[in-house]
Amino acid sequence: MWLWLIGLSVLVALGYQAMNDQADQDRLDSRLQRLEAQATGLAEAVEAIQQRPAVATAADLKDTRQILEARAAQVEKSLSGYAAADDLQALRAEVEQIKTRQTAARAARAPSKPAAKSEPPPFPFRIVSAELRAGQRSVSVAPSGGDFTPDQLQVLLPGDAVGPWRLQTVEGSTAVFQAGAQIRRVAIP
């Protein structure tokens, strides 16, 4: 009987130790899983930090500013050689006046001939404003007489026509229209 009791005690002790070993193994497994999850989280955090753009330093910003200022100075220098739109408009007005004087002087010198010069058709519209559409300058026109409603406004891009008058170009604050051989420059309000 003693043998039976000792055998049973040994089996109980081995079973207890096996259960403790199993419990310890379960605890180790759960700790290992937590550590693996933390390691994965840290790896993702490190990867996210590495994918962020580099932080600009004061020296980088200063270098960029100097480069941009140099470019701006180059652009200003290159633009200083071009005439301003107002200067061109004034020159065009002077040229038109000179042409008018020359025409008047020729007419005064030449004997009156019965000339069958065709008058260009009058403008059936007036220019209301200018704007930028699709990267091109355009003008808005309305009927020439009296008040107008918004639905009477028409936007013209270069190449569009109202009646016989076709918009050739918009130069600064002047719109250039052509009807046949007649060209007219109209100031944009």
JSON list of C-alpha atoms in Angstrom, two decimals, residues 4-182:
[
{"chain": "A", "resi": 4, "resn": "TRP", "atom": "CA", "xyz": [0.71, 2.54, -4.11]},
{"chain": "A", "resi": 5, "resn": "LEU", "atom": "CA", "xyz": [0.66, 5.74, -2.06]},
{"chain": "A", "resi": 6, "resn": "ILE", "atom": "CA", "xyz": [4.19, 6.70, -3.08]},
{"chain": "A", "resi": 7, "resn": "GLY", "atom": "CA", "xyz": [3.42, 5.96, -6.74]},
{"chain": "A", "resi": 8, "resn": "LEU", "atom": "CA", "xyz": [0.29, 8.08, -6.57]},
{"chain": "A", "resi": 9, "resn": "SER", "atom": "CA", "xyz": [2.21, 10.92, -4.88]},
{"chain": "A", "resi": 10, "resn": "VAL", "atom": "CA", "xyz": [4.85, 10.82, -7.59]},
{"chain": "A", "resi": 11, "resn": "LEU", "atom": "CA", "xyz": [2.17, 10.93, -10.29]},
{"chain": "A", "resi": 12, "resn": "VAL", "atom": "CA", "xyz": [0.43, 13.86, -8.58]},
{"chain": "A", "resi": 13, "resn": "ALA", "atom": "CA", "xyz": [3.75, 15.70, -8.24]},
{"chain": "A", "resi": 14, "resn": "LEU", "atom": "CA", "xyz": [4.58, 15.11, -11.91]},
{"chain": "A", "resi": 15, "resn": "GLY", "atom": "CA", "xyz": [1.08, 16.22, -12.95]},
{"chain": "A", "resi": 16, "resn": "TYR", "atom": "CA", "xyz": [1.41, 19.35, -10.80]},
{"chain": "A", "resi": 17, "resn": "GLN", "atom": "CA", "xyz": [4.78, 20.14, -12.31]},
{"chain": "A", "resi": 18, "resn": "ALA", "atom": "CA", "xyz": [3.43, 19.55, -15.83]},
{"chain": "A", "resi": 19, "resn": "MET", "atom": "CA", "xyz": [0.53, 21.91, -15.10]},
{"chain": "A", "resi": 20, "resn": "ASN", "atom": "CA", "xyz": [2.92, 24.54, -13.73]},
{"chain": "A", "resi": 21, "resn": "ASP", "atom": "CA", "xyz": [5.14, 24.10, -16.77]},
{"chain": "A", "resi": 22, "resn": "GLN", "atom": "CA", "xyz": [2.07, 24.48, -19.03]},
{"chain": "A", "resi": 23, "resn": "ALA", "atom": "CA", "xyz": [0.93, 27.60, -17.14]},
{"chain": "A", "resi": 24, "resn": "ASP", "atom": "CA", "xyz": [4.44, 29.04, -17.34]},
{"chain": "A", "resi": 25, "resn": "GLN", "atom": "CA", "xyz": [4.53, 28.24, -21.06]},
{"chain": "A", "resi": 26, "resn": "ASP", "atom": "CA", "xyz": [1.15, 29.95, -21.58]},
{"chain": "A", "resi": 27, "resn": "ARG", "atom": "CA", "xyz": [2.37, 33.05, -19.71]},
{"chain": "A", "resi": 28, "resn": "LEU", "atom": "CA", "xyz": [5.56, 33.09, -21.77]},
{"chain": "A", "resi": 29, "resn": "ASP", "atom": "CA", "xyz": [3.56, 32.70, -24.98]},
{"chain": "A", "resi": 30, "resn": "SER", "atom": "CA", "xyz": [1.25, 35.61, -24.08]},
{"chain": "A", "resi": 31, "resn": "ARG", "atom": "CA", "xyz": [4.25, 37.79, -23.13]},
{"chain": "A", "resi": 32, "resn": "LEU", "atom": "CA", "xyz": [5.97, 36.82, -26.36]},
{"chain": "A", "resi": 33, "resn": "GLN", "atom": "CA", "xyz": [2.87, 37.76, -28.37]},
{"chain": "A", "resi": 34, "resn": "ARG", "atom": "CA", "xyz": [2.70, 41.15, -26.60]},
{"chain": "A", "resi": 35, "resn": "LEU", "atom": "CA", "xyz": [6.39, 41.75, -27.29]},
{"chain": "A", "resi": 36, "resn": "GLU", "atom": "CA", "xyz": [5.92, 40.81, -30.95]},
{"chain": "A", "resi": 37, "resn": "ALA", "atom": "CA", "xyz": [2.95, 43.20, -31.21]},
{"chain": "A", "resi": 38, "resn": "GLN", "atom": "CA", "xyz": [5.00, 45.99, -29.61]},
{"chain": "A", "resi": 39, "resn": "ALA", "atom": "CA", "xyz": [7.93, 45.26, -31.93]},
{"chain": "A", "resi": 40, "resn": "THR", "atom": "CA", "xyz": [5.60, 45.38, -34.94]},
{"chain": "A", "resi": 41, "resn": "GLY", "atom": "CA", "xyz": [4.13, 48.68, -33.70]},
{"chain": "A", "resi": 42, "resn": "LEU", "atom": "CA", "xyz": [7.61, 50.14, -33.19]},
{"chain": "A", "resi": 43, "resn": "ALA", "atom": "CA", "xyz": [8.70, 48.99, -36.66]},
{"chain": "A", "resi": 44, "resn": "GLU", "atom": "CA", "xyz": [5.63, 50.66, -38.21]},
{"chain": "A", "resi": 45, "resn": "ALA", "atom": "CA", "xyz": [6.29, 53.85, -36.23]},
{"chain": "A", "resi": 46, "resn": "VAL", "atom": "CA", "xyz": [9.93, 53.91, -37.38]},
{"chain": "A", "resi": 47, "resn": "GLU", "atom": "CA", "xyz": [8.85, 53.33, -40.99]},
{"chain": "A", "resi": 48, "resn": "ALA", "atom": "CA", "xyz": [6.28, 56.14, -40.76]},
{"chain": "A", "resi": 49, "resn": "ILE", "atom": "CA", "xyz": [8.91, 58.49, -39.34]},
{"chain": "A", "resi": 50, "resn": "GLN", "atom": "CA", "xyz": [11.34, 57.57, -42.11]},
{"chain": "A", "resi": 51, "resn": "GLN", "atom": "CA", "xyz": [8.71, 58.25, -44.79]},
{"chain": "A", "resi": 52, "resn": "ARG", "atom": "CA", "xyz": [8.02, 61.77, -43.55]},
{"chain": "A", "resi": 53, "resn": "PRO", "atom": "CA", "xyz": [9.65, 64.50, -45.59]},
{"chain": "A", "resi": 54, "resn": "ALA", "atom": "CA", "xyz": [12.81, 65.90, -44.14]},
{"chain": "A", "resi": 55, "resn": "VAL", "atom": "CA", "xyz": [12.34, 68.87, -41.87]},
{"chain": "A", "resi": 56, "resn": "ALA", "atom": "CA", "xyz": [13.55, 72.09, -43.42]},
{"chain": "A", "resi": 57, "resn": "THR", "atom": "CA", "xyz": [16.35, 73.70, -41.51]},
{"chain": "A", "resi": 58, "resn": "ALA", "atom": "CA", "xyz": [16.98, 77.41, -41.21]},
{"chain": "A", "resi": 59, "resn": "ALA", "atom": "CA", "xyz": [19.99, 77.06, -43.52]},
{"chain": "A", "resi": 60, "resn": "ASP", "atom": "CA", "xyz": [17.87, 75.29, -46.17]},
{"chain": "A", "resi": 61, "resn": "LEU", "atom": "CA", "xyz": [15.24, 78.02, -45.98]},
{"chain": "A", "resi": 62, "resn": "LYS", "atom": "CA", "xyz": [17.89, 80.73, -46.22]},
{"chain": "A", "resi": 63, "resn": "ASP", "atom": "CA", "xyz": [19.44, 79.06, -49.29]},
{"chain": "A", "resi": 64, "resn": "THR", "atom": "CA", "xyz": [16.03, 78.71, -50.94]},
{"chain": "A", "resi": 65, "resn": "ARG", "atom": "CA", "xyz": [15.22, 82.35, -50.22]},
{"chain": "A", "resi": 66, "resn": "GLN", "atom": "CA", "xyz": [18.51, 83.51, -51.74]},
{"chain": "A", "resi": 67, "resn": "ILE", "atom": "CA", "xyz": [17.88, 81.43, -54.86]},
{"chain": "A", "resi": 68, "resn": "LEU", "atom": "CA", "xyz": [14.34, 82.83, -55.22]},
{"chain": "A", "resi": 69, "resn": "GLU", "atom": "CA", "xyz": [15.54, 86.41, -54.69]},
{"chain": "A", "resi": 70, "resn": "ALA", "atom": "CA", "xyz": [18.21, 85.92, -57.36]},
{"chain": "A", "resi": 71, "resn": "ARG", "atom": "CA", "xyz": [15.58, 84.55, -59.78]},
{"chain": "A", "resi": 72, "resn": "ALA", "atom": "CA", "xyz": [13.26, 87.48, -59.00]},
{"chain": "A", "resi": 73, "resn": "ALA", "atom": "CA", "xyz": [16.10, 89.93, -59.69]},
{"chain": "A", "resi": 74, "resn": "GLN", "atom": "CA", "xyz": [16.79, 88.22, -63.04]},
{"chain": "A", "resi": 75, "resn": "VAL", "atom": "CA", "xyz": [13.12, 88.41, -64.01]},
{"chain": "A", "resi": 76, "resn": "GLU", "atom": "CA", "xyz": [12.91, 92.09, -63.02]},
{"chain": "A", "resi": 77, "resn": "LYS", "atom": "CA", "xyz": [16.08, 92.82, -64.99]},
{"chain": "A", "resi": 78, "resn": "SER", "atom": "CA", "xyz": [14.76, 91.06, -68.09]},
{"chain": "A", "resi": 79, "resn": "LEU", "atom": "CA", "xyz": [11.38, 92.80, -67.82]},
{"chain": "A", "resi": 80, "resn": "SER", "atom": "CA", "xyz": [12.95, 96.25, -67.46]},
{"chain": "A", "resi": 81, "resn": "GLY", "atom": "CA", "xyz": [13.91, 96.11, -71.14]},
{"chain": "A", "resi": 82, "resn": "TYR", "atom": "CA", "xyz": [10.31, 95.80, -72.30]},
{"chain": "A", "resi": 83, "resn": "ALA", "atom": "CA", "xyz": [8.04, 98.78, -72.77]},
{"chain": "A", "resi": 84, "resn": "ALA", "atom": "CA", "xyz": [5.04, 99.03, -70.49]},
{"chain": "A", "resi": 85, "resn": "ALA", "atom": "CA", "xyz": [1.56, 98.56, -71.95]},
{"chain": "A", "resi": 86, "resn": "ASP", "atom": "CA", "xyz": [0.71, 102.19, -71.14]},
{"chain": "A", "resi": 87, "resn": "ASP", "atom": "CA", "xyz": [3.78, 103.39, -73.06]},
{"chain": "A", "resi": 88, "resn": "LEU", "atom": "CA", "xyz": [2.78, 101.27, -76.06]},
{"chain": "A", "resi": 89, "resn": "GLN", "atom": "CA", "xyz": [-0.77, 102.62, -75.91]},
{"chain": "A", "resi": 90, "resn": "ALA", "atom": "CA", "xyz": [0.52, 106.20, -75.86]},
{"chain": "A", "resi": 91, "resn": "LEU", "atom": "CA", "xyz": [2.79, 105.48, -78.84]},
{"chain": "A", "resi": 92, "resn": "ARG", "atom": "CA", "xyz": [-0.09, 103.91, -80.76]},
{"chain": "A", "resi": 93, "resn": "ALA", "atom": "CA", "xyz": [-2.25, 106.96, -80.07]},
{"chain": "A", "resi": 94, "resn": "GLU", "atom": "CA", "xyz": [0.52, 109.25, -81.34]},
{"chain": "A", "resi": 95, "resn": "VAL", "atom": "CA", "xyz": [0.96, 107.14, -84.48]},
{"chain": "A", "resi": 96, "resn": "GLU", "atom": "CA", "xyz": [-2.81, 107.25, -85.10]},
{"chain": "A", "resi": 97, "resn": "GLN", "atom": "CA", "xyz": [-2.74, 111.06, -84.71]},
{"chain": "A", "resi": 98, "resn": "ILE", "atom": "CA", "xyz": [0.15, 111.35, -87.15]},
{"chain": "A", "resi": 99, "resn": "LYS", "atom": "CA", "xyz": [-1.66, 109.13, -89.65]},
{"chain": "A", "resi": 100, "resn": "THR", "atom": "CA", "xyz": [-4.79, 111.26, -89.25]},
{"chain": "A", "resi": 101, "resn": "ARG", "atom": "CA", "xyz": [-2.78, 114.46, -89.86]},
{"chain": "A", "resi": 102, "resn": "GLN", "atom": "CA", "xyz": [-1.10, 112.96, -92.91]},
{"chain": "A", "resi": 103, "resn": "THR", "atom": "CA", "xyz": [-4.43, 111.85, -94.30]},
{"chain": "A", "resi": 104, "resn": "ALA", "atom": "CA", "xyz": [-5.91, 115.30, -93.67]},
{"chain": "A", "resi": 105, "resn": "ALA", "atom": "CA", "xyz": [-2.90, 116.98, -95.31]},
{"chain": "A", "resi": 106, "resn": "ARG", "atom": "CA", "xyz": [-3.17, 114.74, -98.38]},
{"chain": "A", "resi": 107, "resn": "ALA", "atom": "CA", "xyz": [-6.88, 115.37, -98.61]},
{"chain": "A", "resi": 108, "resn": "ALA", "atom": "CA", "xyz": [-6.29, 119.14, -98.45]},
{"chain": "A", "resi": 109, "resn": "ARG", "atom": "CA", "xyz": [-3.64, 119.00, -101.19]},
{"chain": "A", "resi": 110, "resn": "ALA", "atom": "CA", "xyz": [-5.45, 116.64, -103.49]},
{"chain": "A", "resi": 111, "resn": "PRO", "atom": "CA", "xyz": [-8.28, 118.01, -105.58]},
{"chain": "A", "resi": 112, "resn": "SER", "atom": "CA", "xyz": [-11.59, 116.71, -104.55]},
{"chain": "A", "resi": 113, "resn": "LYS", "atom": "CA", "xyz": [-12.26, 113.56, -106.47]},
{"chain": "A", "resi": 114, "resn": "PRO", "atom": "CA", "xyz": [-15.51, 111.76, -106.27]},
{"chain": "A", "resi": 115, "resn": "ALA", "atom": "CA", "xyz": [-14.26, 108.83, -104.25]},
{"chain": "A", "resi": 116, "resn": "ALA", "atom": "CA", "xyz": [-16.46, 105.86, -103.72]},
{"chain": "A", "resi": 117, "resn": "LYS", "atom": "CA", "xyz": [-14.81, 104.92, -100.48]},
{"chain": "A", "resi": 118, "resn": "SER", "atom": "CA", "xyz": [-16.99, 102.59, -98.52]},
{"chain": "A", "resi": 119, "resn": "GLU", "atom": "CA", "xyz": [-17.60, 103.56, -94.92]},
{"chain": "A", "resi": 120, "resn": "PRO", "atom": "CA", "xyz": [-16.94, 100.79, -92.47]},
{"chain": "A", "resi": 121, "resn": "PRO", "atom": "CA", "xyz": [-20.09, 99.58, -90.83]},
{"chain": "A", "resi": 122, "resn": "PRO", "atom": "CA", "xyz": [-20.71, 101.11, -87.41]},
{"chain": "A", "resi": 123, "resn": "PHE", "atom": "CA", "xyz": [-20.09, 99.06, -84.30]},
{"chain": "A", "resi": 124, "resn": "PRO", "atom": "CA", "xyz": [-23.31, 97.26, -83.33]},
{"chain": "A", "resi": 125, "resn": "PHE", "atom": "CA", "xyz": [-21.95, 96.93, -79.80]},
{"chain": "A", "resi": 126, "resn": "ARG", "atom": "CA", "xyz": [-19.94, 98.60, -77.08]},
{"chain": "A", "resi": 127, "resn": "ILE", "atom": "CA", "xyz": [-17.16, 97.08, -74.97]},
{"chain": "A", "resi": 128, "resn": "VAL", "atom": "CA", "xyz": [-18.15, 96.61, -71.34]},
{"chain": "A", "resi": 129, "resn": "SER", "atom": "CA", "xyz": [-15.06, 94.95, -69.84]},
{"chain": "A", "resi": 130, "resn": "ALA", "atom": "CA", "xyz": [-12.01, 92.77, -70.42]},
{"chain": "A", "resi": 131, "resn": "GLU", "atom": "CA", "xyz": [-11.17, 89.51, -68.67]},
{"chain": "A", "resi": 132, "resn": "LEU", "atom": "CA", "xyz": [-8.95, 86.44, -68.91]},
{"chain": "A", "resi": 133, "resn": "ARG", "atom": "CA", "xyz": [-10.67, 83.26, -70.16]},
{"chain": "A", "resi": 134, "resn": "ALA", "atom": "CA", "xyz": [-8.97, 79.97, -71.01]},
{"chain": "A", "resi": 135, "resn": "GLY", "atom": "CA", "xyz": [-5.61, 81.70, -70.76]},
{"chain": "A", "resi": 136, "resn": "GLN", "atom": "CA", "xyz": [-6.60, 84.32, -73.37]},
{"chain": "A", "resi": 137, "resn": "ARG", "atom": "CA", "xyz": [-7.68, 87.90, -72.96]},
{"chain": "A", "resi": 138, "resn": "SER", "atom": "CA", "xyz": [-11.33, 88.40, -73.90]},
{"chain": "A", "resi": 139, "resn": "VAL", "atom": "CA", "xyz": [-13.80, 91.28, -73.96]},
{"chain": "A", "resi": 140, "resn": "SER", "atom": "CA", "xyz": [-17.45, 91.45, -72.94]},
{"chain": "A", "resi": 141, "resn": "VAL", "atom": "CA", "xyz": [-19.69, 93.40, -75.32]},
{"chain": "A", "resi": 142, "resn": "ALA", "atom": "CA", "xyz": [-23.28, 94.63, -75.10]},
{"chain": "A", "resi": 143, "resn": "PRO", "atom": "CA", "xyz": [-25.66, 96.32, -77.58]},
{"chain": "A", "resi": 144, "resn": "SER", "atom": "CA", "xyz": [-24.51, 99.84, -78.45]},
{"chain": "A", "resi": 145, "resn": "GLY", "atom": "CA", "xyz": [-27.68, 101.70, -77.54]},
{"chain": "A", "resi": 146, "resn": "GLY", "atom": "CA", "xyz": [-29.15, 102.29, -74.09]},
{"chain": "A", "resi": 147, "resn": "ASP", "atom": "CA", "xyz": [-29.19, 99.98, -71.13]},
{"chain": "A", "resi": 148, "resn": "PHE", "atom": "CA", "xyz": [-28.64, 96.27, -71.44]},
{"chain": "A", "resi": 149, "resn": "THR", "atom": "CA", "xyz": [-29.50, 93.16, -69.46]},
{"chain": "A", "resi": 150, "resn": "PRO", "atom": "CA", "xyz": [-27.03, 90.46, -68.39]},
{"chain": "A", "resi": 151, "resn": "ASP", "atom": "CA", "xyz": [-28.36, 88.03, -71.00]},
{"chain": "A", "resi": 152, "resn": "GLN", "atom": "CA", "xyz": [-27.42, 90.55, -73.73]},
{"chain": "A", "resi": 153, "resn": "LEU", "atom": "CA", "xyz": [-23.72, 90.39, -72.76]},
{"chain": "A", "resi": 154, "resn": "GLN", "atom": "CA", "xyz": [-21.51, 88.45, -75.12]},
{"chain": "A", "resi": 155, "resn": "VAL", "atom": "CA", "xyz": [-17.93, 87.32, -74.40]},
{"chain": "A", "resi": 156, "resn": "LEU", "atom": "CA", "xyz": [-15.54, 87.49, -77.36]},
{"chain": "A", "resi": 157, "resn": "LEU", "atom": "CA", "xyz": [-12.21, 85.70, -77.62]},
{"chain": "A", "resi": 158, "resn": "PRO", "atom": "CA", "xyz": [-9.76, 86.61, -80.42]},
{"chain": "A", "resi": 159, "resn": "GLY", "atom": "CA", "xyz": [-11.27, 85.29, -83.66]},
{"chain": "A", "resi": 160, "resn": "ASP", "atom": "CA", "xyz": [-14.91, 85.70, -82.55]},
{"chain": "A", "resi": 161, "resn": "ALA", "atom": "CA", "xyz": [-17.16, 88.14, -84.42]},
{"chain": "A", "resi": 162, "resn": "VAL", "atom": "CA", "xyz": [-20.21, 90.31, -83.81]},
{"chain": "A", "resi": 163, "resn": "GLY", "atom": "CA", "xyz": [-21.82, 91.27, -87.10]},
{"chain": "A", "resi": 164, "resn": "PRO", "atom": "CA", "xyz": [-19.02, 92.11, -89.57]},
{"chain": "A", "resi": 165, "resn": "TRP", "atom": "CA", "xyz": [-16.57, 93.02, -86.80]},
{"chain": "A", "resi": 166, "resn": "ARG", "atom": "CA", "xyz": [-14.09, 90.29, -85.78]},
{"chain": "A", "resi": 167, "resn": "LEU", "atom": "CA", "xyz": [-11.96, 90.61, -82.61]},
{"chain": "A", "resi": 168, "resn": "GLN", "atom": "CA", "xyz": [-8.33, 90.25, -83.71]},
{"chain": "A", "resi": 169, "resn": "THR", "atom": "CA", "xyz": [-6.53, 90.72, -80.39]},
{"chain": "A", "resi": 170, "resn": "VAL", "atom": "CA", "xyz": [-6.65, 92.40, -76.99]},
{"chain": "A", "resi": 171, "resn": "GLU", "atom": "CA", "xyz": [-3.56, 94.56, -76.37]},
{"chain": "A", "resi": 172, "resn": "GLY", "atom": "CA", "xyz": [-3.38, 96.05, -72.90]},
{"chain": "A", "resi": 173, "resn": "SER", "atom": "CA", "xyz": [-6.42, 98.28, -72.57]},
{"chain": "A", "resi": 174, "resn": "THR", "atom": "CA", "xyz": [-7.26, 98.24, -76.29]},
{"chain": "A", "resi": 175, "resn": "ALA", "atom": "CA", "xyz": [-9.28, 95.78, -78.35]},
{"chain": "A", "resi": 176, "resn": "VAL", "atom": "CA", "xyz": [-8.48, 95.48, -82.07]},
{"chain": "A", "resi": 177, "resn": "PHE", "atom": "CA", "xyz": [-11.44, 94.73, -84.38]},
{"chain": "A", "resi": 178, "resn": "GLN", "atom": "CA", "xyz": [-11.47, 94.18, -88.14]},
{"chain": "A", "resi": 179, "resn": "ALA", "atom": "CA", "xyz": [-14.27, 94.40, -90.69]},
{"chain": "A", "resi": 180, "resn": "GLY", "atom": "CA", "xyz": [-12.97, 93.62, -94.16]},
{"chain": "A", "resi": 181, "resn": "ALA", "atom": "CA", "xyz": [-9.88, 95.80, -94.68]},
{"chain": "A", "resi": 182, "resn": "GLN", "atom": "CA", "xyz": [-10.93, 98.28, -91.98]}
]
